[in-house]
């Protein structure tokens, strides 16, 4: 016969496997939770939205002031439209030193050269696509090791 155990699973004919699964469930021995990004489990530091991972190529004139969006919520990227209201972000004033095309940060994580692109979007890409980045890094290291072994071997 079939009876209900106090663990919530049915035990058929004293099925040891069903009882063992029920014990594991109640003991907290479940599958590991899916990985979450660091800013989801550490929400105390405000993180901007990345509207695009590549930089914006913008034609600008010398000394023409622009307000760069730091929050990433603006509809007129890369420029601020006031969407940051109610957040801890403030737009960044930018005065180009020359006429021409400027690469403005699209990932919103640039550091030293903010608001210009400094290549940080590659790190943001690796953060968003961790497994692909890990596989690519492994492949590059493998090829480098393979080639260097034959190049340096006597």
PDB file of C-alpha atoms in Angstrom:
ATOM      1  CA  UNK A   1       0.000   0.000   0.000  1.00  0.00           C
ATOM      2  CA  UNK A   2       0.851   3.661  -0.319  1.00  0.00           C
ATOM      3  CA  UNK A   3       1.125   5.851   2.738  1.00  0.00           C
ATOM      4  CA  UNK A   4       1.960   9.513   3.252  1.00  0.00           C
ATOM      5  CA  UNK A   5       5.052  10.237   5.302  1.00  0.00           C
ATOM      6  CA  UNK A   6       5.356  13.360   7.389  1.00  0.00           C
ATOM      7  CA  UNK A   7       7.920  14.646   4.856  1.00  0.00           C
ATOM      8  CA  UNK A   8       5.228  15.197   2.235  1.00  0.00           C
ATOM      9  CA  UNK A   9       6.264  12.470  -0.217  1.00  0.00           C
ATOM     10  CA  UNK A  10       4.580   9.159  -0.706  1.00  0.00           C
ATOM     11  CA  UNK A  11       6.431   6.080   0.434  1.00  0.00           C
ATOM     12  CA  UNK A  12       5.509   2.999  -1.592  1.00  0.00           C
ATOM     13  CA  UNK A  13       5.928  -0.231   0.325  1.00  0.00           C
ATOM     14  CA  UNK A  14       8.453   1.369   2.675  1.00  0.00           C
ATOM     15  CA  UNK A  15      10.508   2.697  -0.292  1.00  0.00           C
ATOM     16  CA  UNK A  16      13.860   3.672   1.143  1.00  0.00           C
ATOM     17  CA  UNK A  17      14.697   5.878  -1.844  1.00  0.00           C
ATOM     18  CA  UNK A  18      11.612   8.071  -1.448  1.00  0.00           C
ATOM     19  CA  UNK A  19      12.294   8.412   2.265  1.00  0.00           C
ATOM     20  CA  UNK A  20      15.935   9.301   1.604  1.00  0.00           C
ATOM     21  CA  UNK A  21      14.910  11.981  -0.932  1.00  0.00           C
ATOM     22  CA  UNK A  22      12.444  13.418   1.568  1.00  0.00           C
ATOM     23  CA  UNK A  23      15.104  13.556   4.274  1.00  0.00           C
ATOM     24  CA  UNK A  24      17.548  15.273   1.919  1.00  0.00           C
ATOM     25  CA  UNK A  25      14.893  17.856   1.001  1.00  0.00           C
ATOM     26  CA  UNK A  26      14.148  18.692   4.605  1.00  0.00           C
ATOM     27  CA  UNK A  27      17.831  18.707   5.574  1.00  0.00           C
ATOM     28  CA  UNK A  28      18.543  21.432   3.041  1.00  0.00           C
ATOM     29  CA  UNK A  29      20.595  19.214   0.739  1.00  0.00           C
ATOM     30  CA  UNK A  30      18.965  20.600  -2.399  1.00  0.00           C
ATOM     31  CA  UNK A  31      20.546  21.632  -5.629  1.00  0.00           C
ATOM     32  CA  UNK A  32      22.641  24.749  -5.433  1.00  0.00           C
ATOM     33  CA  UNK A  33      20.787  27.969  -6.173  1.00  0.00           C
ATOM     34  CA  UNK A  34      21.502  29.509  -9.586  1.00  0.00           C
ATOM     35  CA  UNK A  35      24.342  32.006  -9.605  1.00  0.00           C
ATOM     36  CA  UNK A  36      23.326  35.625  -9.323  1.00  0.00           C
ATOM     37  CA  UNK A  37      25.260  38.722 -10.244  1.00  0.00           C
ATOM     38  CA  UNK A  38      27.125  40.442  -7.408  1.00  0.00           C
ATOM     39  CA  UNK A  39      24.923  43.535  -7.451  1.00  0.00           C
ATOM     40  CA  UNK A  40      21.810  41.427  -6.841  1.00  0.00           C
ATOM     41  CA  UNK A  41      23.083  40.021  -3.561  1.00  0.00           C
ATOM     42  CA  UNK A  42      24.986  43.161  -2.546  1.00  0.00           C
ATOM     43  CA  UNK A  43      22.457  45.888  -3.363  1.00  0.00           C
ATOM     44  CA  UNK A  44      23.977  48.575  -1.132  1.00  0.00           C
ATOM     45  CA  UNK A  45      26.098  50.056  -3.888  1.00  0.00           C
ATOM     46  CA  UNK A  46      24.095  51.660  -6.687  1.00  0.00           C
ATOM     47  CA  UNK A  47      24.879  50.102 -10.041  1.00  0.00           C
ATOM     48  CA  UNK A  48      24.005  51.759 -13.331  1.00  0.00           C
ATOM     49  CA  UNK A  49      22.023  50.149 -16.116  1.00  0.00           C
ATOM     50  CA  UNK A  50      24.146  49.256 -19.155  1.00  0.00           C
ATOM     51  CA  UNK A  51      22.074  50.284 -22.179  1.00  0.00           C
ATOM     52  CA  UNK A  52      24.725  48.868 -24.505  1.00  0.00           C
ATOM     53  CA  UNK A  53      28.087  47.272 -23.933  1.00  0.00           C
ATOM     54  CA  UNK A  54      29.884  48.969 -26.805  1.00  0.00           C
ATOM     55  CA  UNK A  55      30.803  52.663 -26.711  1.00  0.00           C
ATOM     56  CA  UNK A  56      28.738  55.337 -28.458  1.00  0.00           C
ATOM     57  CA  UNK A  57      30.547  57.010 -31.382  1.00  0.00           C
ATOM     58  CA  UNK A  58      29.361  60.634 -31.197  1.00  0.00           C
ATOM     59  CA  UNK A  59      30.245  63.547 -33.479  1.00  0.00           C
ATOM     60  CA  UNK A  60      31.037  66.566 -31.274  1.00  0.00           C
ATOM     61  CA  UNK A  61      32.336  70.105 -31.570  1.00  0.00           C
ATOM     62  CA  UNK A  62      35.144  71.499 -29.419  1.00  0.00           C
ATOM     63  CA  UNK A  63      34.069  72.980 -26.050  1.00  0.00           C
ATOM     64  CA  UNK A  64      30.371  72.202 -26.669  1.00  0.00           C
ATOM     65  CA  UNK A  65      29.120  71.156 -23.217  1.00  0.00           C
ATOM     66  CA  UNK A  66      27.211  67.874 -23.004  1.00  0.00           C
ATOM     67  CA  UNK A  67      25.752  66.162 -19.938  1.00  0.00           C
ATOM     68  CA  UNK A  68      26.582  62.439 -20.080  1.00  0.00           C
ATOM     69  CA  UNK A  69      24.043  60.040 -18.541  1.00  0.00           C
ATOM     70  CA  UNK A  70      25.624  58.142 -15.629  1.00  0.00           C
ATOM     71  CA  UNK A  71      22.582  56.050 -14.617  1.00  0.00           C
ATOM     72  CA  UNK A  72      21.914  54.412 -17.992  1.00  0.00           C
ATOM     73  CA  UNK A  73      18.153  55.039 -17.895  1.00  0.00           C
ATOM     74  CA  UNK A  74      18.089  57.976 -20.307  1.00  0.00           C
ATOM     75  CA  UNK A  75      16.149  57.583 -23.557  1.00  0.00           C
ATOM     76  CA  UNK A  76      18.619  59.918 -25.323  1.00  0.00           C
ATOM     77  CA  UNK A  77      21.804  57.895 -24.716  1.00  0.00           C
ATOM     78  CA  UNK A  78      24.584  58.763 -24.148  1.00  0.00           C
ATOM     79  CA  UNK A  79      23.191  62.138 -23.012  1.00  0.00           C
ATOM     80  CA  UNK A  80      21.137  62.788 -19.888  1.00  0.00           C
ATOM     81  CA  UNK A  81      17.406  63.447 -20.102  1.00  0.00           C
ATOM     82  CA  UNK A  82      16.728  63.644 -16.345  1.00  0.00           C
ATOM     83  CA  UNK A  83      15.805  59.958 -15.873  1.00  0.00           C
ATOM     84  CA  UNK A  84      18.221  59.742 -12.921  1.00  0.00           C
ATOM     85  CA  UNK A  85      15.823  61.615 -10.630  1.00  0.00           C
ATOM     86  CA  UNK A  86      15.331  59.654  -7.428  1.00  0.00           C
ATOM     87  CA  UNK A  87      18.614  57.747  -7.784  1.00  0.00           C
ATOM     88  CA  UNK A  88      22.120  58.343  -6.448  1.00  0.00           C
ATOM     89  CA  UNK A  89      23.445  59.115  -9.941  1.00  0.00           C
ATOM     90  CA  UNK A  90      24.322  62.545 -11.305  1.00  0.00           C
ATOM     91  CA  UNK A  91      25.090  63.403 -14.933  1.00  0.00           C
ATOM     92  CA  UNK A  92      28.712  64.138 -15.826  1.00  0.00           C
ATOM     93  CA  UNK A  93      29.588  67.337 -17.712  1.00  0.00           C
ATOM     94  CA  UNK A  94      31.802  66.766 -20.735  1.00  0.00           C
ATOM     95  CA  UNK A  95      33.664  69.420 -22.745  1.00  0.00           C
ATOM     96  CA  UNK A  96      35.356  67.905 -25.831  1.00  0.00           C
ATOM     97  CA  UNK A  97      38.889  69.165 -26.495  1.00  0.00           C
ATOM     98  CA  UNK A  98      38.666  68.685 -30.285  1.00  0.00           C
ATOM     99  CA  UNK A  99      36.123  68.502 -33.104  1.00  0.00           C
ATOM    100  CA  UNK A 100      35.319  65.028 -34.349  1.00  0.00           C
ATOM    101  CA  UNK A 101      34.128  61.630 -33.226  1.00  0.00           C
ATOM    102  CA  UNK A 102      34.358  60.791 -29.524  1.00  0.00           C
ATOM    103  CA  UNK A 103      33.795  57.347 -28.019  1.00  0.00           C
ATOM    104  CA  UNK A 104      31.449  57.799 -25.058  1.00  0.00           C
ATOM    105  CA  UNK A 105      31.001  55.011 -22.516  1.00  0.00           C
ATOM    106  CA  UNK A 106      27.916  52.866 -23.143  1.00  0.00           C
ATOM    107  CA  UNK A 107      28.300  50.389 -20.269  1.00  0.00           C
ATOM    108  CA  UNK A 108      28.365  53.208 -17.636  1.00  0.00           C
ATOM    109  CA  UNK A 109      31.237  51.614 -15.691  1.00  0.00           C
ATOM    110  CA  UNK A 110      34.178  53.632 -17.059  1.00  0.00           C
ATOM    111  CA  UNK A 111      36.550  54.802 -14.416  1.00  0.00           C
ATOM    112  CA  UNK A 112      39.465  57.135 -14.962  1.00  0.00           C
ATOM    113  CA  UNK A 113      38.388  58.635 -18.318  1.00  0.00           C
ATOM    114  CA  UNK A 114      34.702  58.915 -17.528  1.00  0.00           C
ATOM    115  CA  UNK A 115      32.548  59.682 -19.560  1.00  0.00           C
ATOM    116  CA  UNK A 116      34.849  58.544 -22.380  1.00  0.00           C
ATOM    117  CA  UNK A 117      35.223  54.833 -23.045  1.00  0.00           C
ATOM    118  CA  UNK A 118      38.206  53.194 -21.358  1.00  0.00           C
ATOM    119  CA  UNK A 119      37.538  49.575 -22.365  1.00  0.00           C
ATOM    120  CA  UNK A 120      35.711  48.609 -19.167  1.00  0.00           C
ATOM    121  CA  UNK A 121      32.854  47.264 -21.294  1.00  0.00           C
ATOM    122  CA  UNK A 122      34.967  44.143 -21.913  1.00  0.00           C
ATOM    123  CA  UNK A 123      34.876  43.406 -18.166  1.00  0.00           C
ATOM    124  CA  UNK A 124      31.126  44.066 -18.066  1.00  0.00           C
ATOM    125  CA  UNK A 125      30.694  41.665 -21.014  1.00  0.00           C
ATOM    126  CA  UNK A 126      32.646  39.009 -19.117  1.00  0.00           C
ATOM    127  CA  UNK A 127      30.464  39.597 -16.047  1.00  0.00           C
ATOM    128  CA  UNK A 128      27.255  39.187 -18.051  1.00  0.00           C
ATOM    129  CA  UNK A 129      28.516  36.199 -20.057  1.00  0.00           C
ATOM    130  CA  UNK A 130      30.660  34.419 -17.454  1.00  0.00           C
ATOM    131  CA  UNK A 131      30.643  30.932 -18.969  1.00  0.00           C
ATOM    132  CA  UNK A 132      31.468  32.128 -22.485  1.00  0.00           C
ATOM    133  CA  UNK A 133      34.266  34.308 -21.102  1.00  0.00           C
ATOM    134  CA  UNK A 134      35.653  31.403 -19.071  1.00  0.00           C
ATOM    135  CA  UNK A 135      35.558  29.100 -22.077  1.00  0.00           C
ATOM    136  CA  UNK A 136      37.264  31.682 -24.264  1.00  0.00           C
ATOM    137  CA  UNK A 137      39.967  32.284 -21.665  1.00  0.00           C
ATOM    138  CA  UNK A 138      40.540  28.551 -21.276  1.00  0.00           C
ATOM    139  CA  UNK A 139      40.796  28.147 -25.067  1.00  0.00           C
ATOM    140  CA  UNK A 140      43.281  31.014 -25.385  1.00  0.00           C
ATOM    141  CA  UNK A 141      45.441  29.625 -22.571  1.00  0.00           C
ATOM    142  CA  UNK A 142      45.318  26.150 -24.105  1.00  0.00           C
ATOM    143  CA  UNK A 143      46.379  27.389 -27.556  1.00  0.00           C
ATOM    144  CA  UNK A 144      49.114  29.591 -26.076  1.00  0.00           C
ATOM    145  CA  UNK A 145      50.435  26.648 -24.036  1.00  0.00           C
ATOM    146  CA  UNK A 146      50.299  24.309 -27.006  1.00  0.00           C
ATOM    147  CA  UNK A 147      52.082  26.717 -29.351  1.00  0.00           C
ATOM    148  CA  UNK A 148      54.691  27.766 -26.781  1.00  0.00           C
ATOM    149  CA  UNK A 149      55.464  24.125 -25.979  1.00  0.00           C
ATOM    150  CA  UNK A 150      56.441  23.428 -29.586  1.00  0.00           C
ATOM    151  CA  UNK A 151      58.147  26.794 -30.062  1.00  0.00           C
ATOM    152  CA  UNK A 152      60.319  26.489 -26.961  1.00  0.00           C
ATOM    153  CA  UNK A 153      60.905  22.750 -26.903  1.00  0.00           C
ATOM    154  CA  UNK A 154      64.473  21.789 -27.971  1.00  0.00           C
TER     155      UNK A 154
END
